[in-house]
PDB file of C-alpha atoms and ligand atoms in Angstrom:
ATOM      1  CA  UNK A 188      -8.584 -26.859  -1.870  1.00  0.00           C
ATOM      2  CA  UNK A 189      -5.297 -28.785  -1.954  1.00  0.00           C
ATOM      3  CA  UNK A 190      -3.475 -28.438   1.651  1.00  0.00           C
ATOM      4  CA  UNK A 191       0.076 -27.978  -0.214  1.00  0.00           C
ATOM      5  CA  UNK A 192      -1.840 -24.919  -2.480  1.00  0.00           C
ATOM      6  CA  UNK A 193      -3.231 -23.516   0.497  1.00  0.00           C
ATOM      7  CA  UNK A 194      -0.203 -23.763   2.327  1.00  0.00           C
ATOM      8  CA  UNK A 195       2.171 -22.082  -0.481  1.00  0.00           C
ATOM      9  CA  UNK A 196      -0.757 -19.245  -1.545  1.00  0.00           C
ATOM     10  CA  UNK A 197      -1.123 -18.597   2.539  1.00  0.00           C
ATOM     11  CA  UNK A 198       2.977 -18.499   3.201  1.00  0.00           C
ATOM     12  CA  UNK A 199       4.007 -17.369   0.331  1.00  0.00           C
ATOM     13  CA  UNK A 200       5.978 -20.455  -0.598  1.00  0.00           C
ATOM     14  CA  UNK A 201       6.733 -22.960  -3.323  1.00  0.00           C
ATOM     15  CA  UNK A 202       4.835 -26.131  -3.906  1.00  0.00           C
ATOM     16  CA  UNK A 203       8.378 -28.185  -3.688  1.00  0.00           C
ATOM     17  CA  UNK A 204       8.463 -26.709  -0.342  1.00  0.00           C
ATOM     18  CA  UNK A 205       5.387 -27.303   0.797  1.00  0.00           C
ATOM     19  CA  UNK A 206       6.261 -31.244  -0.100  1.00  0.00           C
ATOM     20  CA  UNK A 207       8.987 -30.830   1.834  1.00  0.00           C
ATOM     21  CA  UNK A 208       7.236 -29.399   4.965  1.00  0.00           C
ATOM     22  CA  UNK A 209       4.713 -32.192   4.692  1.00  0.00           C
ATOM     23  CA  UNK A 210       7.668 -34.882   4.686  1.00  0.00           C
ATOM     24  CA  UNK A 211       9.016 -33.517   7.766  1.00  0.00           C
ATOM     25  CA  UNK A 212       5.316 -33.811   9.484  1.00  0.00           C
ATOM     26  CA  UNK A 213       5.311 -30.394  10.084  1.00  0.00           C
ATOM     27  CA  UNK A 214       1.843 -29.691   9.208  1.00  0.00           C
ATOM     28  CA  UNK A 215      -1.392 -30.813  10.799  1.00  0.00           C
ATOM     29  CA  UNK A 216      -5.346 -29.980   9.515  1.00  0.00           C
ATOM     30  CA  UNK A 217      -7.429 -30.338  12.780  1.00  0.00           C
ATOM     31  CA  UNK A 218      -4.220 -31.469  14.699  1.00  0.00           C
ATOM     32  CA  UNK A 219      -3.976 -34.790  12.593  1.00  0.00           C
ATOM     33  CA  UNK A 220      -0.300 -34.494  10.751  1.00  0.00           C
ATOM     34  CA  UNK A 221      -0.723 -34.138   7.011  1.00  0.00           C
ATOM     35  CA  UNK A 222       0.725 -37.207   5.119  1.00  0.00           C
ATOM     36  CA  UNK A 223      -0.458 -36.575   1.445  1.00  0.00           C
ATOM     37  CA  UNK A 224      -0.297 -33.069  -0.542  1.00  0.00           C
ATOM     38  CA  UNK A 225      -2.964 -33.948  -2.095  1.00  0.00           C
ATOM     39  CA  UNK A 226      -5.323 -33.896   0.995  1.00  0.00           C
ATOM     40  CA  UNK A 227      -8.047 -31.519   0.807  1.00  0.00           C
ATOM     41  CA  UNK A 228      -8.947 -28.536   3.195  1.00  0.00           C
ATOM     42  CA  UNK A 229     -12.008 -26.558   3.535  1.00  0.00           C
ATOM     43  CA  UNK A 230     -10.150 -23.212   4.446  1.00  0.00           C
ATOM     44  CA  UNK A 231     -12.886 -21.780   6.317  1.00  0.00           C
ATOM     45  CA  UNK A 232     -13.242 -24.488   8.505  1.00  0.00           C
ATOM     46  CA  UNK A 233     -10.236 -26.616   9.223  1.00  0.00           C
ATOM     47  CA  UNK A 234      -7.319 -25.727  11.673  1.00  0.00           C
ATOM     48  CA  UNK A 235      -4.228 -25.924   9.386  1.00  0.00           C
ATOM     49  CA  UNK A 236      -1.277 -25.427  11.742  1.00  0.00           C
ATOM     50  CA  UNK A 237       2.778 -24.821  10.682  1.00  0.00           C
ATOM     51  CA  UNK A 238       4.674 -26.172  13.104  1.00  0.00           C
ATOM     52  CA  UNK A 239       2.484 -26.032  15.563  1.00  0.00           C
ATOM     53  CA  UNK A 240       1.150 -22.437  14.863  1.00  0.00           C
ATOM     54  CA  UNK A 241      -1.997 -21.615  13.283  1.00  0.00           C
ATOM     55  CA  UNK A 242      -2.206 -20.500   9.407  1.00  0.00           C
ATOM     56  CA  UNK A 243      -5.219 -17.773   9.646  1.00  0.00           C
ATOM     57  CA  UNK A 244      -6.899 -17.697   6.121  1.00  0.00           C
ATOM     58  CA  UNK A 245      -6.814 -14.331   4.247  1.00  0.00           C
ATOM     59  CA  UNK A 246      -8.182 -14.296   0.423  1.00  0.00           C
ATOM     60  CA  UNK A 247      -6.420 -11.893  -0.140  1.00  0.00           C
ATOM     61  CA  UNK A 248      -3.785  -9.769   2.284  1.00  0.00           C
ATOM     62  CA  UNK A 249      -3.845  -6.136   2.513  1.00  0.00           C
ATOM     63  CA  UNK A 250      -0.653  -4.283   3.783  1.00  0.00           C
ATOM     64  CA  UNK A 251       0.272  -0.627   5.492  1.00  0.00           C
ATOM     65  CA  UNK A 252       3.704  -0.021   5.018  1.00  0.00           C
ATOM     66  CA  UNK A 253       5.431   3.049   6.214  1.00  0.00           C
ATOM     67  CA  UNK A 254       7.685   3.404   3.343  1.00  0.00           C
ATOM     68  CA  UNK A 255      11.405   4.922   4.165  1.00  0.00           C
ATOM     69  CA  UNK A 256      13.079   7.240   1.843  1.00  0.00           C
ATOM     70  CA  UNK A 257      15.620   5.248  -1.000  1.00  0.00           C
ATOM     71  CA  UNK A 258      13.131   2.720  -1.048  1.00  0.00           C
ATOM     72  CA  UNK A 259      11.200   1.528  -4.332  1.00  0.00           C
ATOM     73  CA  UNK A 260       7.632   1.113  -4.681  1.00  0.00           C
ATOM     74  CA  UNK A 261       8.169  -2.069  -7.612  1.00  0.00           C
ATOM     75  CA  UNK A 262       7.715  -5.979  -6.843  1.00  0.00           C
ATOM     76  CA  UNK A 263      11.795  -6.104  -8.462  1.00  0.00           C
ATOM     77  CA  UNK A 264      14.085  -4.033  -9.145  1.00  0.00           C
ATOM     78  CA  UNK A 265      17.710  -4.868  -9.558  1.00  0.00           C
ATOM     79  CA  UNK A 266      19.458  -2.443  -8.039  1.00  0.00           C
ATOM     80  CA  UNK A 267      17.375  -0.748  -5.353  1.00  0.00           C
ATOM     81  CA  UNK A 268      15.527  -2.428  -2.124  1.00  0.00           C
ATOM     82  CA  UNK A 269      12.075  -2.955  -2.913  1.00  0.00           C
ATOM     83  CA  UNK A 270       8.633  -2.636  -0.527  1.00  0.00           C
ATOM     84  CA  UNK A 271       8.202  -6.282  -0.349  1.00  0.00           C
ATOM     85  CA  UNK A 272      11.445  -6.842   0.691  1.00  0.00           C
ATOM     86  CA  UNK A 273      10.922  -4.672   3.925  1.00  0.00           C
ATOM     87  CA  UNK A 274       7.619  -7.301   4.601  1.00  0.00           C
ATOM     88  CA  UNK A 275       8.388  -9.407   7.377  1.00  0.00           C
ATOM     89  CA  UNK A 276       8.188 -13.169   6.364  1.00  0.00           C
ATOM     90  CA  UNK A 277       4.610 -13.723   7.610  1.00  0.00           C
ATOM     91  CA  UNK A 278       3.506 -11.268   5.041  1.00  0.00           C
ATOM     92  CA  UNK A 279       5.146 -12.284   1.980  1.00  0.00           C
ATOM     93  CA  UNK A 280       3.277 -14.217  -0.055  1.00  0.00           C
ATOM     94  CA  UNK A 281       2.802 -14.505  -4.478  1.00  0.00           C
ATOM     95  CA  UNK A 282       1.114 -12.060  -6.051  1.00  0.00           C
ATOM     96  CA  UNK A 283       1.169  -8.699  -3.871  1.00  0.00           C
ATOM     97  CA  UNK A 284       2.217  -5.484  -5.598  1.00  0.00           C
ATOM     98  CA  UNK A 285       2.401  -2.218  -3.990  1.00  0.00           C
ATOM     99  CA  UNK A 286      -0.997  -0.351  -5.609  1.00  0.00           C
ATOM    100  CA  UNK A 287      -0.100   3.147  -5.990  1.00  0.00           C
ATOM    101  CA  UNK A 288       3.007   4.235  -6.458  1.00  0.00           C
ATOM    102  CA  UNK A 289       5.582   6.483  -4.399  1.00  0.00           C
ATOM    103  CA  UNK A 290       8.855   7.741  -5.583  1.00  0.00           C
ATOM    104  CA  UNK A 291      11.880   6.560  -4.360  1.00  0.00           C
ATOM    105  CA  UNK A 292      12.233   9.358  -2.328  1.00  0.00           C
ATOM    106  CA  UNK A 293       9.153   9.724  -1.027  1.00  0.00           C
ATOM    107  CA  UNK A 294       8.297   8.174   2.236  1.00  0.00           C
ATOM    108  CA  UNK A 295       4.974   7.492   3.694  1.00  0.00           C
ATOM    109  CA  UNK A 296       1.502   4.971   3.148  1.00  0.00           C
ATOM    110  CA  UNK A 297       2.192   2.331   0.877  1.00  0.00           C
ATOM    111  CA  UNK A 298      -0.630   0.178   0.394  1.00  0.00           C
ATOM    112  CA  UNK A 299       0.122  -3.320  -0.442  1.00  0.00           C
ATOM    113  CA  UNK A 300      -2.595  -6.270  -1.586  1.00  0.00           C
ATOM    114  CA  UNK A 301      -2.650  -8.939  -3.571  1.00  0.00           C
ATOM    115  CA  UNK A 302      -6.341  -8.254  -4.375  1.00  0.00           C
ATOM    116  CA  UNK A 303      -6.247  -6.507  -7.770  1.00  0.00           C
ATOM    117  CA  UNK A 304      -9.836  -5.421  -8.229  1.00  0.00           C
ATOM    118  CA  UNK A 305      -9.451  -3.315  -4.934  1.00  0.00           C
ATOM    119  CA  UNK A 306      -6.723  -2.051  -5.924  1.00  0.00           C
ATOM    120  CA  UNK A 307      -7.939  -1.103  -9.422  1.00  0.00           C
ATOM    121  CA  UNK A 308     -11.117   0.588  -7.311  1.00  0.00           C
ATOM    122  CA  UNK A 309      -8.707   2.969  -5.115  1.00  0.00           C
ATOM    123  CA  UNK A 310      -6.251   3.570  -7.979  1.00  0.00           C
ATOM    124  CA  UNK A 311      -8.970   4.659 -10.417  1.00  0.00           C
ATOM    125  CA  UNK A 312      -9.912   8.193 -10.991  1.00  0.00           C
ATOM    126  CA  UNK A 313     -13.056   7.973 -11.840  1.00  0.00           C
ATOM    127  CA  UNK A 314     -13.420   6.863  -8.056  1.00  0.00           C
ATOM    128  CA  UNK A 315     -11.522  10.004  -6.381  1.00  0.00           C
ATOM    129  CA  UNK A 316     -10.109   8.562  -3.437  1.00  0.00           C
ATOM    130  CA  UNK A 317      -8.566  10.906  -1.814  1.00  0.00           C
ATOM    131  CA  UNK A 318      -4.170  10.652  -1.227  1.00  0.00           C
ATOM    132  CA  UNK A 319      -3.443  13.117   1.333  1.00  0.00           C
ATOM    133  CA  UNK A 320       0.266  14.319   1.211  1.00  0.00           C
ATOM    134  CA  UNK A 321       2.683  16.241   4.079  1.00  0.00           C
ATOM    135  CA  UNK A 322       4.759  18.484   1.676  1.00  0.00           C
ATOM    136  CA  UNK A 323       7.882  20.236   2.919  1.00  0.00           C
ATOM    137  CA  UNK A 324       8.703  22.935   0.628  1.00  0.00           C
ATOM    138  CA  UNK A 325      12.057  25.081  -0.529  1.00  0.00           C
ATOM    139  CA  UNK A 326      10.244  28.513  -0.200  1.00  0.00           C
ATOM    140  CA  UNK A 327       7.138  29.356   1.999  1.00  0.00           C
ATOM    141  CA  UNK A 328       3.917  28.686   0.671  1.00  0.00           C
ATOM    142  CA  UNK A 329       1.798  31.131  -0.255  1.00  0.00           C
ATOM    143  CA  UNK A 330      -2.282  31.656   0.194  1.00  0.00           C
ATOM    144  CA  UNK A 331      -2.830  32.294  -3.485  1.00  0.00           C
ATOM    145  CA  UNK A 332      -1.244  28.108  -3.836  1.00  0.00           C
ATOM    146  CA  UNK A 333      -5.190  27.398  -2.637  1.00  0.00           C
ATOM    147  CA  UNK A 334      -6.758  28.875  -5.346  1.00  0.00           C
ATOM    148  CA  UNK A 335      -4.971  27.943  -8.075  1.00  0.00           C
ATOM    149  CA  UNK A 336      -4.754  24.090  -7.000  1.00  0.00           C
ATOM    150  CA  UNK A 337      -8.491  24.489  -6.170  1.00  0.00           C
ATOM    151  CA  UNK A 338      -9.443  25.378  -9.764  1.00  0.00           C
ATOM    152  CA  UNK A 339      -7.245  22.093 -11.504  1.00  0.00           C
ATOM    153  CA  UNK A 340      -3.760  23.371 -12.716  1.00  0.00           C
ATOM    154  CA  UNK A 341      -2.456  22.418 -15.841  1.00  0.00           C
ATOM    155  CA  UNK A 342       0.930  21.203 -15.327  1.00  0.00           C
ATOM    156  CA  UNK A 343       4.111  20.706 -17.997  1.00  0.00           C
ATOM    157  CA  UNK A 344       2.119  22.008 -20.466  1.00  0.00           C
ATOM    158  CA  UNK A 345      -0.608  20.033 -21.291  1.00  0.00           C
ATOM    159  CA  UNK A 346      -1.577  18.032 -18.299  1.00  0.00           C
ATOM    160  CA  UNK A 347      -4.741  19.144 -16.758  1.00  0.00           C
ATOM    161  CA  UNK A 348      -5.317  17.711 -13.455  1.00  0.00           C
ATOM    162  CA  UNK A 349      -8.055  17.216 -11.335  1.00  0.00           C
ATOM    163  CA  UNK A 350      -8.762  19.936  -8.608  1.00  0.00           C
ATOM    164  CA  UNK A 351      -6.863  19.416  -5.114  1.00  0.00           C
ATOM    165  CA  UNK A 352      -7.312  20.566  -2.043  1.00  0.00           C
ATOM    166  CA  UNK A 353      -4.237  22.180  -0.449  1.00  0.00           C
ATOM    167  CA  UNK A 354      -4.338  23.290   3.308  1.00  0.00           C
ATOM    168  CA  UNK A 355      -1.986  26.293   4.906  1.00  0.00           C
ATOM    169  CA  UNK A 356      -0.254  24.829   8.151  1.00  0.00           C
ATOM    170  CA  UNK A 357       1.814  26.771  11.136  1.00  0.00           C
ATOM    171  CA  UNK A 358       4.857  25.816   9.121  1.00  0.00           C
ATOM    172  CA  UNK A 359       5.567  28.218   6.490  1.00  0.00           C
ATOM    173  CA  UNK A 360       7.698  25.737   4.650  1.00  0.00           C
ATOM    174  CA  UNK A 361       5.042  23.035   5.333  1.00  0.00           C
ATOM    175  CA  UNK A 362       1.612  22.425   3.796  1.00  0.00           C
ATOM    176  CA  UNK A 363      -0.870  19.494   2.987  1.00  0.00           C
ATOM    177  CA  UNK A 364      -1.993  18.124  -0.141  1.00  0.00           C
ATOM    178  CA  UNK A 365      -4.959  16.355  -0.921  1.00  0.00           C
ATOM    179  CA  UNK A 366      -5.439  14.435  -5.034  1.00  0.00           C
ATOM    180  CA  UNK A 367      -7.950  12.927  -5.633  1.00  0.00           C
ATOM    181  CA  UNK A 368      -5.226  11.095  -8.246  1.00  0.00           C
ATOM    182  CA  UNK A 369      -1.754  10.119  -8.782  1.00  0.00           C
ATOM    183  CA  UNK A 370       0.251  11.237 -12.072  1.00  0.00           C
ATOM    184  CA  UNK A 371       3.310  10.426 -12.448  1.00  0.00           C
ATOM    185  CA  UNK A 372       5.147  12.657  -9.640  1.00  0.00           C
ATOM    186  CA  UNK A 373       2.400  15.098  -9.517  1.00  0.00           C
ATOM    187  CA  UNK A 374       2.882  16.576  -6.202  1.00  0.00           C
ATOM    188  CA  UNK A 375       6.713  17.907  -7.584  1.00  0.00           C
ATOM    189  CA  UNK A 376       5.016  18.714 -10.802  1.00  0.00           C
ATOM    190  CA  UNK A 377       2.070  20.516  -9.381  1.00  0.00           C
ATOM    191  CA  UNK A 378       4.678  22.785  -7.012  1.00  0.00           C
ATOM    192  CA  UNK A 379       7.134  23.593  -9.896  1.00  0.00           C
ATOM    193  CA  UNK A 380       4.167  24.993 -11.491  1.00  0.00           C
ATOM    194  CA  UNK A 381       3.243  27.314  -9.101  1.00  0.00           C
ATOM    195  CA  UNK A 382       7.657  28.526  -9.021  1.00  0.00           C
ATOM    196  CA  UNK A 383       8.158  26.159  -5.593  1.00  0.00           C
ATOM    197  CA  UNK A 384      10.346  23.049  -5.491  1.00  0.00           C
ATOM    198  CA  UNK A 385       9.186  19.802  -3.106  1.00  0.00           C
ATOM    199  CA  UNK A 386      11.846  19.210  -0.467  1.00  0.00           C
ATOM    200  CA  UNK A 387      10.164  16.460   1.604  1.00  0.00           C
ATOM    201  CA  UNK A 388       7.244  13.896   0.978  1.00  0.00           C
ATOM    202  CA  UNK A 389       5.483  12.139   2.532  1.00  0.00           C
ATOM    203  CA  UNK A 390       1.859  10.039   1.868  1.00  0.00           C
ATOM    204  CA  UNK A 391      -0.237  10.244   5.692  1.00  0.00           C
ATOM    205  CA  UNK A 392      -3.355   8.910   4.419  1.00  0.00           C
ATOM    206  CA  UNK A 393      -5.337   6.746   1.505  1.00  0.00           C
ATOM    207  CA  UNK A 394      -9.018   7.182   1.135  1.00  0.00           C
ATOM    208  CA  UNK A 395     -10.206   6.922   4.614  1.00  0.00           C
ATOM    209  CA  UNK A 396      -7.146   4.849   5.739  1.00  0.00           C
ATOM    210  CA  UNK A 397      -4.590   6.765   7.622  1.00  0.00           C
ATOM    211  CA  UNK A 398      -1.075   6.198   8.293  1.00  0.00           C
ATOM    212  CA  UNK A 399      -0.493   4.588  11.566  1.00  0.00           C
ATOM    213  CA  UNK A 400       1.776   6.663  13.031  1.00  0.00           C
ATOM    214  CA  UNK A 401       3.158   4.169  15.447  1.00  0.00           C
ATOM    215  CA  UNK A 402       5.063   2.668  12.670  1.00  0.00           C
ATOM    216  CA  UNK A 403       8.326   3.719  12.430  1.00  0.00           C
ATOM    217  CA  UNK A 404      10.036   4.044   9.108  1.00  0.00           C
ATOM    218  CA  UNK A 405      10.072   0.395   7.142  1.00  0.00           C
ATOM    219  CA  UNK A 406       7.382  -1.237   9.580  1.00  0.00           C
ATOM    220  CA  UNK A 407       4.501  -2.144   8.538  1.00  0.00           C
ATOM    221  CA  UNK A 408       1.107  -3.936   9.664  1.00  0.00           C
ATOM    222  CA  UNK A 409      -2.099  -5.710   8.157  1.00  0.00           C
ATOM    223  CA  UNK A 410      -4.990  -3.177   7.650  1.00  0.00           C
ATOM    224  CA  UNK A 411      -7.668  -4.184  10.235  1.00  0.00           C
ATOM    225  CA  UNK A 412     -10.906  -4.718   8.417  1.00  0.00           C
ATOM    226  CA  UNK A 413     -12.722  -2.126  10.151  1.00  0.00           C
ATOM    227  CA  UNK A 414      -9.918   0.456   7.755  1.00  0.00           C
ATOM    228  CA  UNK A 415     -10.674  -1.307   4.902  1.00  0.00           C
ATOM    229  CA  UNK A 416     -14.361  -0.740   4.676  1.00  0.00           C
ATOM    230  CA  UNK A 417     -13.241   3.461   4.794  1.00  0.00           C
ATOM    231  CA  UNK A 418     -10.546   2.849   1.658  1.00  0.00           C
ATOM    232  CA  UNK A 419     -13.363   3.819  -0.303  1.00  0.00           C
ATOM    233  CA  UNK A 420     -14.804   6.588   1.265  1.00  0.00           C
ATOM    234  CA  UNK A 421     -14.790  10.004  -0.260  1.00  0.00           C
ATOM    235  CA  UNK A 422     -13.647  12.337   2.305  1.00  0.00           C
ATOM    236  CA  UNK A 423     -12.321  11.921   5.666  1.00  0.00           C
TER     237      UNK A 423
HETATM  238  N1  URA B1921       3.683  12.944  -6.084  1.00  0.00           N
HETATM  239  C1  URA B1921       5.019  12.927  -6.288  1.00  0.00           C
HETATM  240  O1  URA B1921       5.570  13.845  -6.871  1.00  0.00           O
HETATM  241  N2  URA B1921       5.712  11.882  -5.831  1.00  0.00           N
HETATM  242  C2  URA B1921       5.160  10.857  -5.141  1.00  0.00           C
HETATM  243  O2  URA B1921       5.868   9.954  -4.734  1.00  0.00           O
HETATM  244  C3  URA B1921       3.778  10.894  -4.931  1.00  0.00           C
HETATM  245  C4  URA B1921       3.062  11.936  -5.412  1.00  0.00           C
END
């Protein structure tokens, strides 16, 4: 591979810049500086340092963020603050998209990748990963709310969704929800339907990847390999 497409794919950068990084002798491959953009790399092997700091080489990046409330999960958006934009600079790069969307209100796991055949494999229904949500409602819940999401409730309608596992906690106003997929705001749908209203959302877990809960609200961190190989996974 090109050094000046590895370096813009790996930081996220223009080519033009890259150019100009290379003019300035900023980069080295094996600690030789880089005179030509045209020089090429074997990612996997040679040391390609930014000013002096090592570029680690990721295919493709994959992203926990802890999404704050006002927030939209869309790579633009022209009036709102986006997800990416809350990445800190080391993690922006082309091509990642949030996969799975949150409403603007809703604050939690955001998964972010630029690796869309994952993404298409978590985000597909057919696959059931499981989204687990902490719902905060306007009236208690009630025990007859397990059944009835249990059995697949129709909501607005016509909309028949897939079974879901809802879980009672200490907090009357409080319960968890578990899809197994993600209509357009389907938790707020699904609790209309039953007479409640959502309050408070948030996502705590994707597949077998759950929120770090050491990231505070607009932080987020790459997801460790070991996570990855449980986004898949059926049940926790
Ligand atoms: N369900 C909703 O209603 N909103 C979300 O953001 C996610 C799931």
């Amino acid at each position: 591979m090109r050094i000046d497409k590895f370096i813009s794919e790996q930081k996220g950068i223009s080519r033009s810049d890259t150019k100009a990084m290379i003019k300035r002798a900023e980069i080295t491959v094996n600690g030789t500086v880089v005179k030509a953009a045209d020089l090429k790399i074997d990612p996997q092997r040679d040391v390609v340092a930014v000013g002096g700091k090592p570029i680690t080489y990721r295919k493709f990046m994959y992203i926990m963020l802890n999404k704050p409330d006002g927030v939209v999960c869309a790579t633009r958006d022209g009036l709102s603050s986006t997800v990416l934009e809350l990445l800190p600079e080391e993690f922006r790069r082309k091509g990642l998209f949030p996969a799975g969307r949150l409403d603007k209100d809703t604050e939690g796991f955001v998964f972010i990748t630029d690796d869309g055949e994952l993404a298409h494999k978590m985000l597909s229904p057919k696959n059931h990963v499981e989204k687990e949500y902490v719902v905060t409602l306007e009236a208690p819940a009630e025990e007859k709310y397990i059944d009835i999401f249990a059995a697949g409730m129709i909501i607005d309608g016509d909309e028949k969704c897939l079974p879901a596992q809802l879980i009672l906690t200490d907090e009357p106003y409080v319960v968890r929800l578990i899809l197994h997929e993600g209509k357009y705001h389907q938790v707020k749908r699904m609790m209309e339907a039953v007479g409640n209203r959502v309050t408070h959302l948030r996502r705590v877990r994707m597949g077998g990847i759950e929120l770090d809960n050491t990231l505070a609200s607009g932080e987020s961190r790459e997801i460790t390999q070991d996570e990855l190989s449980h986004l898949l996974d059926k049940q926790m």
